[in-house]
Short mmCIF file of C-alpha atoms and ligand atoms in Angstrom, two decimals:
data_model
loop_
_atom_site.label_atom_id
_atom_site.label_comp_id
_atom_site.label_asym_id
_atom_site.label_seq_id
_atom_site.Cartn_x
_atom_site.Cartn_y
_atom_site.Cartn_z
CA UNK A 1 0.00 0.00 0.00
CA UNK A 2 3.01 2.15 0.94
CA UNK A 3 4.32 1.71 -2.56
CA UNK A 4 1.86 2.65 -4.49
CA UNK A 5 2.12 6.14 -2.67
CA UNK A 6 5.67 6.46 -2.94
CA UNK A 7 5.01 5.55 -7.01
CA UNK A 8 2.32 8.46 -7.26
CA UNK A 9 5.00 10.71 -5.31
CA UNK A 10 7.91 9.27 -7.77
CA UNK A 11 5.72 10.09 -10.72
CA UNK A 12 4.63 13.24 -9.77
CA UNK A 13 7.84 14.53 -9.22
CA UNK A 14 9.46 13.31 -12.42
CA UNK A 15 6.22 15.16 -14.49
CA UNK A 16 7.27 18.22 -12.21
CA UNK A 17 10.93 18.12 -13.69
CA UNK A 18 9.16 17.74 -17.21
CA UNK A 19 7.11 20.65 -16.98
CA UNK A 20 9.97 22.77 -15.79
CA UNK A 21 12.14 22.17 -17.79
CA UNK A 22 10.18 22.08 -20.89
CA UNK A 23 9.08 25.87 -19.68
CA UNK A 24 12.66 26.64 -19.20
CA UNK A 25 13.13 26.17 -22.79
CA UNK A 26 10.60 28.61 -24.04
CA UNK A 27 12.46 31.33 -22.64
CA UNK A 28 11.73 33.86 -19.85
CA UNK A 29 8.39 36.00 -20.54
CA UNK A 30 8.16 35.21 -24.45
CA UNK A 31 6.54 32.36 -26.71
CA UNK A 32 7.08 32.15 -30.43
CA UNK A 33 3.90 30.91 -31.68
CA UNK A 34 4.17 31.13 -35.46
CA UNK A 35 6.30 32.12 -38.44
CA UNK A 36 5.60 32.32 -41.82
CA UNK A 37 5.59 34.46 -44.71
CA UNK A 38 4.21 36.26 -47.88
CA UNK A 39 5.97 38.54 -50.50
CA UNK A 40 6.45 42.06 -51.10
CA UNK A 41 7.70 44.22 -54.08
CA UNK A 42 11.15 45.46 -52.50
CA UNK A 43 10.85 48.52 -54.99
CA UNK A 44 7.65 49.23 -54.01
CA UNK A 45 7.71 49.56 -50.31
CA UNK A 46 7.18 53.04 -50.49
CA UNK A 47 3.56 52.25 -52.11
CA UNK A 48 2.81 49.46 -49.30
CA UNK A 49 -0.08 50.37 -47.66
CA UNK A 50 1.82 49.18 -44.23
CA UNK A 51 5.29 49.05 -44.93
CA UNK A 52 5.47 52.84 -47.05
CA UNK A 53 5.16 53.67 -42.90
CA UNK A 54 6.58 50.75 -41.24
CA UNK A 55 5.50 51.10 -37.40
CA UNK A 56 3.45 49.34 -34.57
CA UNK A 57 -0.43 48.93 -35.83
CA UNK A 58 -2.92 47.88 -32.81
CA UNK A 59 -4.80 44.95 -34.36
CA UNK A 60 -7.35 43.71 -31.14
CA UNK A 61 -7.82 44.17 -27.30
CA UNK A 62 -4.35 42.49 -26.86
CA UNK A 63 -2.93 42.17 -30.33
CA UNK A 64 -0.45 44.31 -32.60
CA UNK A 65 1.21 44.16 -36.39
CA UNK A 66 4.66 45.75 -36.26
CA UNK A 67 5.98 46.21 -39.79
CA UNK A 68 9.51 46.33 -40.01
CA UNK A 69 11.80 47.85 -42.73
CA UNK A 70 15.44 46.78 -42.30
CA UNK A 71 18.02 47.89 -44.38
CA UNK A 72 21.91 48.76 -44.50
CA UNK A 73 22.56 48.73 -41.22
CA UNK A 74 19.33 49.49 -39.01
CA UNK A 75 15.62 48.42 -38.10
CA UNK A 76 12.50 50.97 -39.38
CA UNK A 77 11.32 50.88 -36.15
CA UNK A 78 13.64 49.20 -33.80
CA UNK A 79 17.06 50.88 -33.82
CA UNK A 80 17.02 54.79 -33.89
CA UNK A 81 12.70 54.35 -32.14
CA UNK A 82 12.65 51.31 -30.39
CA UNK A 83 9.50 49.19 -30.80
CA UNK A 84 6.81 49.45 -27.73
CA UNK A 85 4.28 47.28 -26.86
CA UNK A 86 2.49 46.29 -23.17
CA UNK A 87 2.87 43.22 -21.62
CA UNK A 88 0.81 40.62 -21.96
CA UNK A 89 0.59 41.24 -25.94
CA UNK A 90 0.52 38.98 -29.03
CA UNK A 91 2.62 40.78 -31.42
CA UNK A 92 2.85 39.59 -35.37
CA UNK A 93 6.37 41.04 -37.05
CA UNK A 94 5.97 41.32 -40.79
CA UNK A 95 9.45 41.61 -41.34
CA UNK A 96 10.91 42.67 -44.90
CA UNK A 97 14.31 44.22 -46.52
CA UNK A 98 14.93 46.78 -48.78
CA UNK A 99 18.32 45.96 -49.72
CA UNK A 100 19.98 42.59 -49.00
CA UNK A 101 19.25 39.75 -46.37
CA UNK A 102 19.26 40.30 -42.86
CA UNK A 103 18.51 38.62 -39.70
CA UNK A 104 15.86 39.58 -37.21
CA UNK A 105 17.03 38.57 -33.72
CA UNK A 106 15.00 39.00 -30.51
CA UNK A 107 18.37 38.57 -28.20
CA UNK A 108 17.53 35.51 -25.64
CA UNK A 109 15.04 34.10 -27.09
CA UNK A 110 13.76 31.52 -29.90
CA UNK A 111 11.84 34.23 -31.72
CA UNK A 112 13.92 34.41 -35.28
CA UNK A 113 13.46 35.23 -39.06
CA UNK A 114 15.12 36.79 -41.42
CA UNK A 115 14.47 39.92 -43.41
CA UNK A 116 14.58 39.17 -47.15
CA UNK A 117 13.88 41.69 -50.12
CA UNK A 118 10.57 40.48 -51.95
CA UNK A 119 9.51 38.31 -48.98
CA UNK A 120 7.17 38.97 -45.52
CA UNK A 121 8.58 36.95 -42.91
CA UNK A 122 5.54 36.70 -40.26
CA UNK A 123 6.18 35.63 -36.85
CA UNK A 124 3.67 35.73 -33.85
CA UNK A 125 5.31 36.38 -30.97
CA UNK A 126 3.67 36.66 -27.25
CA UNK A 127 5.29 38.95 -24.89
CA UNK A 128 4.39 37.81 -21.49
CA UNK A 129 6.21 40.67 -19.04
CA UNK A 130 7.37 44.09 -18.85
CA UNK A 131 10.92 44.00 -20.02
CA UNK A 132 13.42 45.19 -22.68
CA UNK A 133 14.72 42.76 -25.62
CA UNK A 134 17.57 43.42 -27.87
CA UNK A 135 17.03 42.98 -31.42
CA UNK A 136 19.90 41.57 -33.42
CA UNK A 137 21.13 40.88 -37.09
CA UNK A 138 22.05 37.38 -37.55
CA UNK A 139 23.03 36.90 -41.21
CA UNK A 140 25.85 38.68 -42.77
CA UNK A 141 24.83 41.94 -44.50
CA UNK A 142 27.72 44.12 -44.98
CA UNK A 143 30.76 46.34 -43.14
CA UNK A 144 28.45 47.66 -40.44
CA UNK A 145 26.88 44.06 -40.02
CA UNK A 146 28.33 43.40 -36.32
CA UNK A 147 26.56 47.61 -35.45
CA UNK A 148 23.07 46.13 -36.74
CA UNK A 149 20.61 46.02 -33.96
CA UNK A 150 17.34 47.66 -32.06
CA UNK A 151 15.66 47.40 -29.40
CA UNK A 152 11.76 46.13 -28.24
CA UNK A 153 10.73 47.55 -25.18
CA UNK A 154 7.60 45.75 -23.39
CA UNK A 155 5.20 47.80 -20.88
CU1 CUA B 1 21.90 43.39 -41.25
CU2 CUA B 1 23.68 41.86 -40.69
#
């Protein structure tokens, strides 16, 4: 009879260790919960009804579209305005490039795309607490390469 307890006890604790670690691995206060994409005319961007003025667009109660613009060497928004959303938010990134590939980083997490003339990367991404993320460019994209980055600030 004692055994079966200790069992239940056993088990519990090992699905404990499961769930914690499986958190662990989403990453503190975000959760990447799609990414996919579309295209874009990379000439045209100024005639985009979104990305001619790339920005943060409130979508719902909780919900935002951030259209980024990145090009030789900075994020349009991100580096020189950093983007701002509350907590608590499910942001979509529609992420394109006006010049050559780059990669679209959020620093310590698994949220990543790329920024690629003629394509939309989409990624869903929910930001769970109030806290700053760098923003980072992953692929090689020229001289200034290592000086591309931005910043997200959460609410
Ligand atoms: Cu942009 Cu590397």
């Amino acid at each position: 009879k004692y055994e079966k307890i200790w069992l239940a006890g056993a088990l519990l604790l090992i699905v404990g260790f499961i769930a914690t670690v499986s958190y662990g691995a989403v990453g503190a206060g975000i959760e990447m919960i799609d990414n996919e994409g579309g295209q874009v005319d990379p000439k045209a961007l100024d005639q985009h009804p979104k990305f001619s003025e790339p920005g943060t667009y409130k979508t719902g109660p909780n919900q935002y579209d951030v259209y980024v613009v990145a090009q030789q060497f900075a994020y349009l928004p991100g580096t020189s305005d950093p983007i701002r959303v509350p907590a608590n938010s499910e942001v979509t990134f529609h992420v394109t490039s006006r010049d050559v590939i780059h990669g679209y980083e959020i620093v310590g997490t698994n949220a990543n795309t790329m920024a690629i003339p003629g394509q939309v990367s989409q990624m869903t991404v929910k930001f769970d607490e109030a806290k700053e993320y760098g923003l980072l460019c992953n692929e090689y994209c020229g001289a200034a390469h290592h000086a591309m980055e931005g910043k997200i600030v959460v609410v």
